[in-house]
PDB file of C-alpha atoms in Angstrom:
ATOM      1  CA  MET A   1     -16.621  -7.048  17.076  1.00 93.00           C
ATOM      2  CA  ASN A   2     -16.182  -3.495  18.369  1.00 96.00           C
ATOM      3  CA  CYS A   3     -14.247  -0.514  17.019  1.00 98.00           C
ATOM      4  CA  ARG A   4     -11.253  -1.086  19.292  1.00 97.00           C
ATOM      5  CA  GLN A   5     -10.881  -4.621  17.921  1.00 97.00           C
ATOM      6  CA  VAL A   6     -11.650  -3.691  14.326  1.00 98.00           C
ATOM      7  CA  VAL A   7      -8.847  -1.104  14.063  1.00 98.00           C
ATOM      8  CA  GLU A   8      -6.324  -3.764  15.096  1.00 97.00           C
ATOM      9  CA  LEU A   9      -7.513  -6.117  12.341  1.00 97.00           C
ATOM     10  CA  MET A  10      -7.308  -3.670   9.469  1.00 97.00           C
ATOM     11  CA  THR A  11      -3.974  -4.803   8.054  1.00 97.00           C
ATOM     12  CA  ASP A  12      -5.009  -8.459   8.393  1.00 97.00           C
ATOM     13  CA  TYR A  13      -8.161  -7.505   6.497  1.00 98.00           C
ATOM     14  CA  LEU A  14      -6.265  -5.674   3.741  1.00 97.00           C
ATOM     15  CA  GLU A  15      -3.837  -8.605   3.493  1.00 97.00           C
ATOM     16  CA  GLY A  16      -6.664 -11.097   3.108  1.00 97.00           C
ATOM     17  CA  ALA A  17      -5.483 -12.855   6.254  1.00 97.00           C
ATOM     18  CA  LEU A  18      -8.794 -12.929   8.156  1.00 97.00           C
ATOM     19  CA  ALA A  19     -10.683 -16.210   8.475  1.00 97.00           C
ATOM     20  CA  PRO A  20     -13.938 -16.075   6.459  1.00 97.00           C
ATOM     21  CA  ALA A  21     -16.121 -15.726   9.566  1.00 97.00           C
ATOM     22  CA  ASP A  22     -13.966 -12.905  10.947  1.00 97.00           C
ATOM     23  CA  ARG A  23     -13.932 -11.218   7.602  1.00 97.00           C
ATOM     24  CA  GLN A  24     -17.729 -11.266   7.545  1.00 97.00           C
ATOM     25  CA  ARG A  25     -17.981  -9.801  11.032  1.00 97.00           C
ATOM     26  CA  PHE A  26     -15.364  -7.201  10.140  1.00 98.00           C
ATOM     27  CA  GLU A  27     -17.250  -6.104   7.041  1.00 98.00           C
ATOM     28  CA  ALA A  28     -20.576  -6.108   8.877  1.00 98.00           C
ATOM     29  CA  HIS A  29     -19.096  -3.791  11.492  1.00 98.00           C
ATOM     30  CA  LEU A  30     -17.566  -1.535   8.870  1.00 97.00           C
ATOM     31  CA  SER A  31     -20.824  -1.129   6.966  1.00 97.00           C
ATOM     32  CA  GLY A  32     -22.438   0.364  10.067  1.00 96.00           C
ATOM     33  CA  CYS A  33     -19.542   2.371  11.464  1.00 98.00           C
ATOM     34  CA  ASP A  34     -18.441   5.742  10.070  1.00 97.00           C
ATOM     35  CA  GLY A  35     -15.449   6.006  12.423  1.00 97.00           C
ATOM     36  CA  CYS A  36     -13.935   2.693  11.350  1.00 98.00           C
ATOM     37  CA  THR A  37     -14.745   3.333   7.691  1.00 97.00           C
ATOM     38  CA  GLU A  38     -12.879   6.629   7.919  1.00 97.00           C
ATOM     39  CA  TYR A  39      -9.997   4.968   9.777  1.00 98.00           C
ATOM     40  CA  LEU A  40      -9.618   2.359   7.041  1.00 98.00           C
ATOM     41  CA  ARG A  41      -9.757   5.065   4.372  1.00 96.00           C
ATOM     42  CA  GLN A  42      -7.019   6.983   6.194  1.00 97.00           C
ATOM     43  CA  LEU A  43      -4.820   3.900   6.425  1.00 97.00           C
ATOM     44  CA  ARG A  44      -5.188   3.470   2.661  1.00 97.00           C
ATOM     45  CA  THR A  45      -4.353   7.141   2.104  1.00 95.00           C
ATOM     46  CA  SER A  46      -1.259   6.773   4.305  1.00 96.00           C
ATOM     47  CA  MET A  47      -0.165   3.734   2.286  1.00 97.00           C
ATOM     48  CA  ALA A  48      -0.627   5.595  -0.990  1.00 95.00           C
ATOM     49  CA  LEU A  49       1.395   8.546   0.293  1.00 95.00           C
ATOM     50  CA  ALA A  50       4.159   6.214   1.498  1.00 95.00           C
ATOM     51  CA  HIS A  51       4.277   4.720  -1.984  1.00 94.00           C
ATOM     52  CA  ARG A  52       4.921   8.144  -3.466  1.00 92.00           C
ATOM     53  CA  LEU A  53       8.123   8.386  -1.423  1.00 91.00           C
ATOM     54  CA  GLY A  54       9.458   5.467  -3.448  1.00 88.00           C
ATOM     55  CA  GLU A  55       8.898   7.364  -6.668  1.00 85.00           C
ATOM     56  CA  GLU A  56      11.014  10.355  -5.740  1.00 83.00           C
ATOM     57  CA  PRO A  57      14.159  10.739  -7.840  1.00 85.00           C
ATOM     58  CA  ILE A  58      17.479  10.121  -6.120  1.00 87.00           C
ATOM     59  CA  PRO A  59      19.965  13.008  -5.904  1.00 90.00           C
ATOM     60  CA  ALA A  60      21.639  13.738  -9.238  1.00 92.00           C
ATOM     61  CA  ALA A  61      25.091  13.519  -7.639  1.00 93.00           C
ATOM     62  CA  LEU A  62      24.404   9.999  -6.401  1.00 93.00           C
ATOM     63  CA  GLU A  63      23.045   8.973  -9.784  1.00 92.00           C
ATOM     64  CA  ALA A  64      26.208  10.280 -11.449  1.00 94.00           C
ATOM     65  CA  GLU A  65      28.396   8.395  -8.964  1.00 93.00           C
ATOM     66  CA  LEU A  66      26.532   5.182  -9.644  1.00 94.00           C
ATOM     67  CA  LEU A  67      26.987   5.535 -13.386  1.00 94.00           C
ATOM     68  CA  GLU A  68      30.666   6.227 -12.836  1.00 94.00           C
ATOM     69  CA  ALA A  69      30.919   3.052 -10.751  1.00 93.00           C
ATOM     70  CA  PHE A  70      29.193   1.102 -13.510  1.00 94.00           C
ATOM     71  CA  ARG A  71      31.623   2.369 -16.150  1.00 94.00           C
ATOM     72  CA  HIS A  72      34.526   1.510 -13.899  1.00 92.00           C
ATOM     73  CA  TRP A  73      33.147  -2.005 -13.334  1.00 91.00           C
ATOM     74  CA  LYS A  74      32.577  -2.491 -17.045  1.00 87.00           C
ATOM     75  CA  THR A  75      36.179  -1.699 -17.953  1.00 87.00           C
ATOM     76  CA  GLY A  76      37.680  -3.149 -14.791  1.00 75.00           C
TER      77      GLY A  76
ATOM     78  CA  MET B   1      31.807 -30.371 -18.291  1.00 44.00           C
ATOM     79  CA  GLY B   2      31.374 -26.797 -17.169  1.00 45.00           C
ATOM     80  CA  THR B   3      28.109 -25.352 -18.312  1.00 49.00           C
ATOM     81  CA  PRO B   4      27.997 -21.578 -18.014  1.00 52.00           C
ATOM     82  CA  ILE B   5      25.311 -20.385 -15.636  1.00 53.00           C
ATOM     83  CA  THR B   6      22.613 -18.676 -17.602  1.00 55.00           C
ATOM     84  CA  THR B   7      19.747 -16.709 -16.146  1.00 55.00           C
ATOM     85  CA  THR B   8      16.416 -16.055 -17.778  1.00 69.00           C
ATOM     86  CA  ASP B   9      16.503 -12.460 -16.623  1.00 81.00           C
ATOM     87  CA  PRO B  10      17.167 -10.274 -19.675  1.00 87.00           C
ATOM     88  CA  GLU B  11      18.229  -7.359 -17.461  1.00 88.00           C
ATOM     89  CA  VAL B  12      21.007  -9.434 -15.925  1.00 89.00           C
ATOM     90  CA  ASP B  13      22.235 -10.465 -19.346  1.00 89.00           C
ATOM     91  CA  ALA B  14      22.196  -6.837 -20.520  1.00 92.00           C
ATOM     92  CA  LEU B  15      24.126  -5.734 -17.430  1.00 92.00           C
ATOM     93  CA  LYS B  16      26.729  -8.420 -17.960  1.00 90.00           C
ATOM     94  CA  ALA B  17      27.085  -7.153 -21.520  1.00 91.00           C
ATOM     95  CA  GLY B  18      27.766  -3.713 -20.049  1.00 92.00           C
ATOM     96  CA  ASP B  19      24.545  -2.006 -21.132  1.00 95.00           C
ATOM     97  CA  GLU B  20      24.404   1.397 -19.461  1.00 94.00           C
ATOM     98  CA  GLN B  21      20.751   2.085 -20.124  1.00 95.00           C
ATOM     99  CA  THR B  22      19.741  -1.067 -18.293  1.00 95.00           C
ATOM    100  CA  PHE B  23      21.842  -0.052 -15.331  1.00 95.00           C
ATOM    101  CA  GLU B  24      20.325   3.445 -15.294  1.00 94.00           C
ATOM    102  CA  ALA B  25      16.812   2.045 -15.495  1.00 93.00           C
ATOM    103  CA  LEU B  26      17.528  -0.299 -12.597  1.00 94.00           C
ATOM    104  CA  THR B  27      19.026   2.385 -10.398  1.00 94.00           C
ATOM    105  CA  ARG B  28      16.104   4.729 -11.130  1.00 91.00           C
ATOM    106  CA  ARG B  29      13.589   2.019 -10.288  1.00 91.00           C
ATOM    107  CA  HIS B  30      15.129   0.921  -7.003  1.00 93.00           C
ATOM    108  CA  SER B  31      17.333   3.607  -5.503  1.00 91.00           C
ATOM    109  CA  ALA B  32      14.666   5.725  -3.758  1.00 90.00           C
ATOM    110  CA  ALA B  33      13.347   2.703  -1.853  1.00 90.00           C
ATOM    111  CA  MET B  34      16.937   1.584  -1.211  1.00 94.00           C
ATOM    112  CA  LEU B  35      17.726   4.950   0.340  1.00 92.00           C
ATOM    113  CA  ARG B  36      14.686   4.754   2.579  1.00 89.00           C
ATOM    114  CA  LEU B  37      15.552   1.203   3.604  1.00 91.00           C
ATOM    115  CA  ALA B  38      19.149   2.169   4.330  1.00 92.00           C
ATOM    116  CA  MET B  39      17.812   4.951   6.549  1.00 88.00           C
ATOM    117  CA  ALA B  40      16.193   2.244   8.663  1.00 86.00           C
ATOM    118  CA  TYR B  41      19.645   1.049   9.685  1.00 88.00           C
ATOM    119  CA  VAL B  42      22.017   3.991   9.637  1.00 88.00           C
ATOM    120  CA  ARG B  43      21.868   7.355  11.287  1.00 79.00           C
ATOM    121  CA  ASP B  44      21.983   9.916   8.561  1.00 87.00           C
ATOM    122  CA  ARG B  45      21.198  10.579   4.955  1.00 89.00           C
ATOM    123  CA  GLU B  46      24.846  10.836   3.908  1.00 92.00           C
ATOM    124  CA  THR B  47      25.705   7.410   5.311  1.00 93.00           C
ATOM    125  CA  ALA B  48      22.557   6.010   3.685  1.00 93.00           C
ATOM    126  CA  GLU B  49      23.737   7.298   0.305  1.00 94.00           C
ATOM    127  CA  ASP B  50      27.121   5.631   0.913  1.00 94.00           C
ATOM    128  CA  VAL B  51      25.317   2.390   1.686  1.00 96.00           C
ATOM    129  CA  VAL B  52      23.325   2.604  -1.554  1.00 96.00           C
ATOM    130  CA  GLN B  53      26.490   3.204  -3.544  1.00 95.00           C
ATOM    131  CA  GLU B  54      28.370   0.362  -1.867  1.00 96.00           C
ATOM    132  CA  THR B  55      25.376  -1.890  -2.501  1.00 97.00           C
ATOM    133  CA  TRP B  56      25.356  -1.228  -6.243  1.00 96.00           C
ATOM    134  CA  ILE B  57      29.110  -1.808  -6.464  1.00 95.00           C
ATOM    135  CA  THR B  58      28.799  -5.101  -4.564  1.00 96.00           C
ATOM    136  CA  PHE B  59      25.818  -6.001  -6.732  1.00 95.00           C
ATOM    137  CA  LEU B  60      27.863  -5.548  -9.907  1.00 94.00           C
ATOM    138  CA  ARG B  61      30.840  -7.449  -8.488  1.00 93.00           C
ATOM    139  CA  THR B  62      28.698 -10.421  -7.497  1.00 92.00           C
ATOM    140  CA  LEU B  63      26.411 -10.403 -10.518  1.00 90.00           C
ATOM    141  CA  GLY B  64      28.210 -13.436 -11.922  1.00 87.00           C
ATOM    142  CA  ARG B  65      26.952 -15.453  -8.961  1.00 88.00           C
ATOM    143  CA  PHE B  66      23.319 -14.471  -9.434  1.00 87.00           C
ATOM    144  CA  GLU B  67      21.512 -17.613 -10.532  1.00 83.00           C
ATOM    145  CA  GLY B  68      17.974 -16.357 -10.645  1.00 81.00           C
ATOM    146  CA  ARG B  69      16.813 -18.395  -7.654  1.00 79.00           C
ATOM    147  CA  SER B  70      15.460 -15.220  -6.138  1.00 81.00           C
ATOM    148  CA  SER B  71      14.246 -12.178  -8.013  1.00 86.00           C
ATOM    149  CA  LEU B  72      16.860  -9.605  -8.953  1.00 89.00           C
ATOM    150  CA  ARG B  73      15.460  -7.111  -6.464  1.00 90.00           C
ATOM    151  CA  THR B  74      15.455  -9.605  -3.584  1.00 91.00           C
ATOM    152  CA  TRP B  75      19.123 -10.224  -4.385  1.00 91.00           C
ATOM    153  CA  LEU B  76      19.787  -6.488  -4.577  1.00 94.00           C
ATOM    154  CA  PHE B  77      17.961  -5.575  -1.365  1.00 94.00           C
ATOM    155  CA  GLY B  78      19.550  -8.536   0.412  1.00 93.00           C
ATOM    156  CA  ILE B  79      22.936  -6.989  -0.351  1.00 95.00           C
ATOM    157  CA  LEU B  80      21.663  -3.615   0.845  1.00 95.00           C
ATOM    158  CA  ALA B  81      20.491  -5.037   4.172  1.00 92.00           C
ATOM    159  CA  ASN B  82      23.887  -6.705   4.720  1.00 93.00           C
ATOM    160  CA  VAL B  83      25.871  -3.608   3.801  1.00 95.00           C
ATOM    161  CA  ALA B  84      23.667  -1.367   5.954  1.00 92.00           C
ATOM    162  CA  ARG B  85      23.752  -3.689   8.975  1.00 88.00           C
ATOM    163  CA  ALA B  86      27.534  -3.966   8.731  1.00 90.00           C
ATOM    164  CA  ARG B  87      27.748  -0.194   8.630  1.00 89.00           C
ATOM    165  CA  ARG B  88      25.491   0.076  11.636  1.00 84.00           C
ATOM    166  CA  ARG B  89      27.665  -2.349  13.599  1.00 82.00           C
ATOM    167  CA  ARG B  90      30.640  -0.119  12.914  1.00 81.00           C
ATOM    168  CA  GLU B  91      28.643   2.846  14.159  1.00 74.00           C
ATOM    169  CA  SER B  92      27.002   0.977  16.989  1.00 66.00           C
ATOM    170  CA  ARG B  93      29.001   2.668  19.710  1.00 58.00           C
ATOM    171  CA  LEU B  94      27.197   5.830  18.705  1.00 54.00           C
ATOM    172  CA  VAL B  95      23.732   4.316  18.520  1.00 52.00           C
ATOM    173  CA  THR B  96      21.634   4.018  21.641  1.00 51.00           C
ATOM    174  CA  PHE B  97      21.030   0.562  23.003  1.00 49.00           C
ATOM    175  CA  THR B  98      17.281   0.948  22.622  1.00 48.00           C
ATOM    176  CA  SER B  99      17.349   1.756  18.929  1.00 49.00           C
ATOM    177  CA  LEU B 100      19.894  -1.002  18.325  1.00 47.00           C
ATOM    178  CA  LEU B 101      17.590  -3.601  19.805  1.00 49.00           C
ATOM    179  CA  GLY B 102      14.701  -2.120  17.881  1.00 49.00           C
ATOM    180  CA  LEU B 103      12.773  -1.522  21.072  1.00 47.00           C
ATOM    181  CA  GLY B 104      10.661   1.484  21.771  1.00 46.00           C
ATOM    182  CA  GLY B 105       7.072   1.130  20.670  1.00 46.00           C
ATOM    183  CA  THR B 106       7.322  -2.313  19.141  1.00 51.00           C
ATOM    184  CA  ASP B 107       5.565  -4.295  21.845  1.00 60.00           C
ATOM    185  CA  SER B 108       3.247  -6.259  19.589  1.00 65.00           C
ATOM    186  CA  ARG B 109       0.506  -6.526  22.178  1.00 74.00           C
ATOM    187  CA  ARG B 110       0.198  -2.819  22.754  1.00 87.00           C
ATOM    188  CA  PRO B 111      -2.813  -1.277  21.006  1.00 93.00           C
ATOM    189  CA  THR B 112      -1.965   0.855  17.956  1.00 94.00           C
ATOM    190  CA  VAL B 113      -4.706   3.381  18.760  1.00 96.00           C
ATOM    191  CA  ASP B 114      -4.764   5.252  22.078  1.00 95.00           C
ATOM    192  CA  PRO B 115      -7.229   3.302  24.305  1.00 95.00           C
ATOM    193  CA  ALA B 116      -8.574   6.623  25.615  1.00 96.00           C
ATOM    194  CA  ARG B 117     -10.198   7.138  22.218  1.00 97.00           C
ATOM    195  CA  PHE B 118     -12.627   4.283  22.886  1.00 97.00           C
ATOM    196  CA  ALA B 119     -15.566   4.061  25.279  1.00 97.00           C
ATOM    197  CA  SER B 120     -15.789   1.154  27.721  1.00 96.00           C
ATOM    198  CA  ASP B 121     -17.822  -0.895  25.212  1.00 97.00           C
ATOM    199  CA  GLY B 122     -14.980  -0.539  22.673  1.00 97.00           C
ATOM    200  CA  SER B 123     -16.780   1.915  20.380  1.00 97.00           C
ATOM    201  CA  TRP B 124     -15.208   5.187  19.281  1.00 98.00           C
ATOM    202  CA  ARG B 125     -15.294   8.011  21.795  1.00 97.00           C
ATOM    203  CA  THR B 126     -12.964  10.142  19.657  1.00 96.00           C
ATOM    204  CA  PRO B 127     -13.230   8.848  16.075  1.00 97.00           C
ATOM    205  CA  PRO B 128     -10.693   9.985  13.492  1.00 96.00           C
ATOM    206  CA  PRO B 129     -11.662  13.402  12.139  1.00 95.00           C
ATOM    207  CA  SER B 130     -12.642  13.017   8.492  1.00 94.00           C
ATOM    208  CA  TRP B 131     -10.108  13.944   5.837  1.00 93.00           C
ATOM    209  CA  SER B 132     -12.658  14.094   3.057  1.00 88.00           C
ATOM    210  CA  ALA B 133     -13.236  17.825   3.557  1.00 87.00           C
ATOM    211  CA  LEU B 134      -9.532  18.535   3.094  1.00 88.00           C
ATOM    212  CA  PRO B 135      -8.581  20.133  -0.213  1.00 87.00           C
ATOM    213  CA  GLU B 136      -6.784  17.704  -2.510  1.00 83.00           C
ATOM    214  CA  GLN B 137      -3.761  20.042  -2.543  1.00 86.00           C
ATOM    215  CA  VAL B 138      -3.256  19.583   1.202  1.00 88.00           C
ATOM    216  CA  LEU B 139      -3.118  15.787   1.041  1.00 86.00           C
ATOM    217  CA  GLU B 140      -0.934  15.921  -2.046  1.00 85.00           C
ATOM    218  CA  SER B 141       1.366  18.654  -0.740  1.00 91.00           C
ATOM    219  CA  ARG B 142       5.104  18.360  -0.187  1.00 91.00           C
ATOM    220  CA  GLU B 143       4.525  19.107   3.503  1.00 93.00           C
ATOM    221  CA  THR B 144       2.200  16.138   3.885  1.00 95.00           C
ATOM    222  CA  LEU B 145       4.634  13.896   2.057  1.00 94.00           C
ATOM    223  CA  ALA B 146       7.456  15.179   4.263  1.00 94.00           C
ATOM    224  CA  GLU B 147       5.330  14.307   7.305  1.00 96.00           C
ATOM    225  CA  VAL B 148       4.921  10.736   6.023  1.00 96.00           C
ATOM    226  CA  GLN B 149       8.658  10.547   5.475  1.00 93.00           C
ATOM    227  CA  SER B 150       9.486  11.795   8.958  1.00 93.00           C
ATOM    228  CA  ALA B 151       6.896   9.423  10.453  1.00 95.00           C
ATOM    229  CA  ILE B 152       8.585   6.480   8.712  1.00 94.00           C
ATOM    230  CA  ASP B 153      12.071   7.696   9.617  1.00 89.00           C
ATOM    231  CA  GLY B 154      10.985   7.921  13.247  1.00 90.00           C
ATOM    232  CA  LEU B 155       9.943   4.261  13.447  1.00 93.00           C
ATOM    233  CA  PRO B 156      12.127   1.573  15.041  1.00 91.00           C
ATOM    234  CA  ALA B 157      14.183  -0.310  12.427  1.00 89.00           C
ATOM    235  CA  ARG B 158      12.143  -3.509  12.575  1.00 91.00           C
ATOM    236  CA  LEU B 159       8.945  -1.653  11.710  1.00 95.00           C
ATOM    237  CA  ARG B 160      10.610   0.661   9.251  1.00 93.00           C
ATOM    238  CA  GLU B 161      12.133  -2.069   7.103  1.00 93.00           C
ATOM    239  CA  VAL B 162       8.718  -3.682   6.643  1.00 96.00           C
ATOM    240  CA  ILE B 163       6.762  -0.539   5.746  1.00 97.00           C
ATOM    241  CA  VAL B 164       9.512   0.626   3.387  1.00 95.00           C
ATOM    242  CA  LEU B 165       9.503  -2.651   1.482  1.00 95.00           C
ATOM    243  CA  ARG B 166       5.728  -3.107   1.459  1.00 97.00           C
ATOM    244  CA  ASP B 167       4.308   0.388   1.071  1.00 97.00           C
ATOM    245  CA  VAL B 168       7.174   2.538  -0.201  1.00 95.00           C
ATOM    246  CA  ALA B 169       8.672  -0.051  -2.571  1.00 92.00           C
ATOM    247  CA  GLY B 170       5.431  -1.957  -3.190  1.00 93.00           C
ATOM    248  CA  TRP B 171       6.715  -5.486  -2.590  1.00 94.00           C
ATOM    249  CA  GLU B 172       4.512  -8.506  -1.964  1.00 95.00           C
ATOM    250  CA  ALA B 173       4.329  -9.906   1.570  1.00 97.00           C
ATOM    251  CA  ASP B 174       6.042 -13.211   0.633  1.00 95.00           C
ATOM    252  CA  GLU B 175       9.066 -11.438  -0.795  1.00 94.00           C
ATOM    253  CA  VAL B 176       9.459  -9.316   2.338  1.00 95.00           C
ATOM    254  CA  CYS B 177       9.233 -12.388   4.582  1.00 96.00           C
ATOM    255  CA  ASP B 178      11.938 -14.074   2.473  1.00 92.00           C
ATOM    256  CA  LEU B 179      14.276 -11.112   2.594  1.00 92.00           C
ATOM    257  CA  LEU B 180      13.887 -10.393   6.302  1.00 93.00           C
ATOM    258  CA  ARG B 181      13.441 -14.065   7.265  1.00 92.00           C
ATOM    259  CA  ILE B 182      10.315 -13.376   9.287  1.00 95.00           C
ATOM    260  CA  SER B 183       6.979 -15.193   9.443  1.00 96.00           C
ATOM    261  CA  ALA B 184       3.885 -13.976   7.613  1.00 97.00           C
ATOM    262  CA  GLY B 185       2.199 -13.214  10.930  1.00 96.00           C
ATOM    263  CA  ASN B 186       5.144 -11.226  12.213  1.00 96.00           C
ATOM    264  CA  GLN B 187       5.312  -9.302   8.964  1.00 97.00           C
ATOM    265  CA  ARG B 188       1.652  -8.299   9.298  1.00 97.00           C
ATOM    266  CA  ILE B 189       2.062  -7.239  12.937  1.00 96.00           C
ATOM    267  CA  ARG B 190       5.025  -5.020  12.071  1.00 96.00           C
ATOM    268  CA  LEU B 191       3.272  -3.610   9.020  1.00 97.00           C
ATOM    269  CA  HIS B 192       0.150  -2.805  10.995  1.00 97.00           C
ATOM    270  CA  ARG B 193       2.098  -1.043  13.734  1.00 97.00           C
ATOM    271  CA  ALA B 194       4.047   0.952  11.165  1.00 97.00           C
ATOM    272  CA  ARG B 195       0.985   1.971   9.133  1.00 98.00           C
ATOM    273  CA  SER B 196      -0.942   2.917  12.258  1.00 97.00           C
ATOM    274  CA  ALA B 197       1.909   5.151  13.412  1.00 97.00           C
ATOM    275  CA  VAL B 198       2.094   6.901  10.043  1.00 97.00           C
ATOM    276  CA  ARG B 199      -1.690   7.449   9.987  1.00 98.00           C
ATOM    277  CA  GLN B 200      -1.600   8.892  13.502  1.00 97.00           C
ATOM    278  CA  LYS B 201       1.192  11.329  12.583  1.00 96.00           C
ATOM    279  CA  LEU B 202      -0.870  12.464   9.613  1.00 96.00           C
ATOM    280  CA  GLU B 203      -3.965  12.879  11.768  1.00 96.00           C
ATOM    281  CA  ASP B 204      -1.963  15.063  14.159  1.00 95.00           C
ATOM    282  CA  ARG B 205      -0.685  17.079  11.231  1.00 93.00           C
ATOM    283  CA  LEU B 206      -3.941  17.461   9.315  1.00 89.00           C
ATOM    284  CA  ARG B 207      -6.218  18.397  12.183  1.00 81.00           C
TER     285      ARG B 207
END
């Protein structure tokens, strides 16, 4: 397994979707390759940053409109 | 004899009883990811906010039909996808054919890393420059986060919907496959392409 192949398998690896033999070869490659280790770390960092986008508050105006809609629904 | 449909979801019961705090908690938990998902289908932020609002209203109107066969959020995001796609169809005259078909960089056989970065034996010629020397504040900055957001917003819809649900909203793979009616393998391919694109944009930014 070379670097060009390993980078394409990283999501399969993170998802636990590699066959046991492939997983072993993947991990063996990773343990001896700084470039791929860094690439995997960067993918994980990107995922963590993406997750923070989901934690941002929604605009106050939208929140107020939603509550208004709820009150309307409740009495309607 | 008509038995009333009861769910085991306490949040649904509270909503039906008109509990405002439950509704607020739900909207706080889901609306950011809903906005990002809506942005996968419609052109601008304002329309996306309309879609989120219409989704919540439809959600409340149809709550009586929710039987707990799917999770509440699968139900909710299913409504969002329908509302957003309907809105996109109405706008479709304005949207380019390419983006409508979700083409443009989604060829699943194309490598996600520029082949020129590898030597002929497949080893790195230009490995990713390390981020470990970067100050924490740079990675955690608003600018970096904005770069991630623009990277996601720039993806074709079929990649964007997967990365938003998996990485932004934190869903499990199975739930995403159910909602989008795609296979596990297809979900992973789309996710990998999306994540790779976001990482590359960050590399370009952080060099």
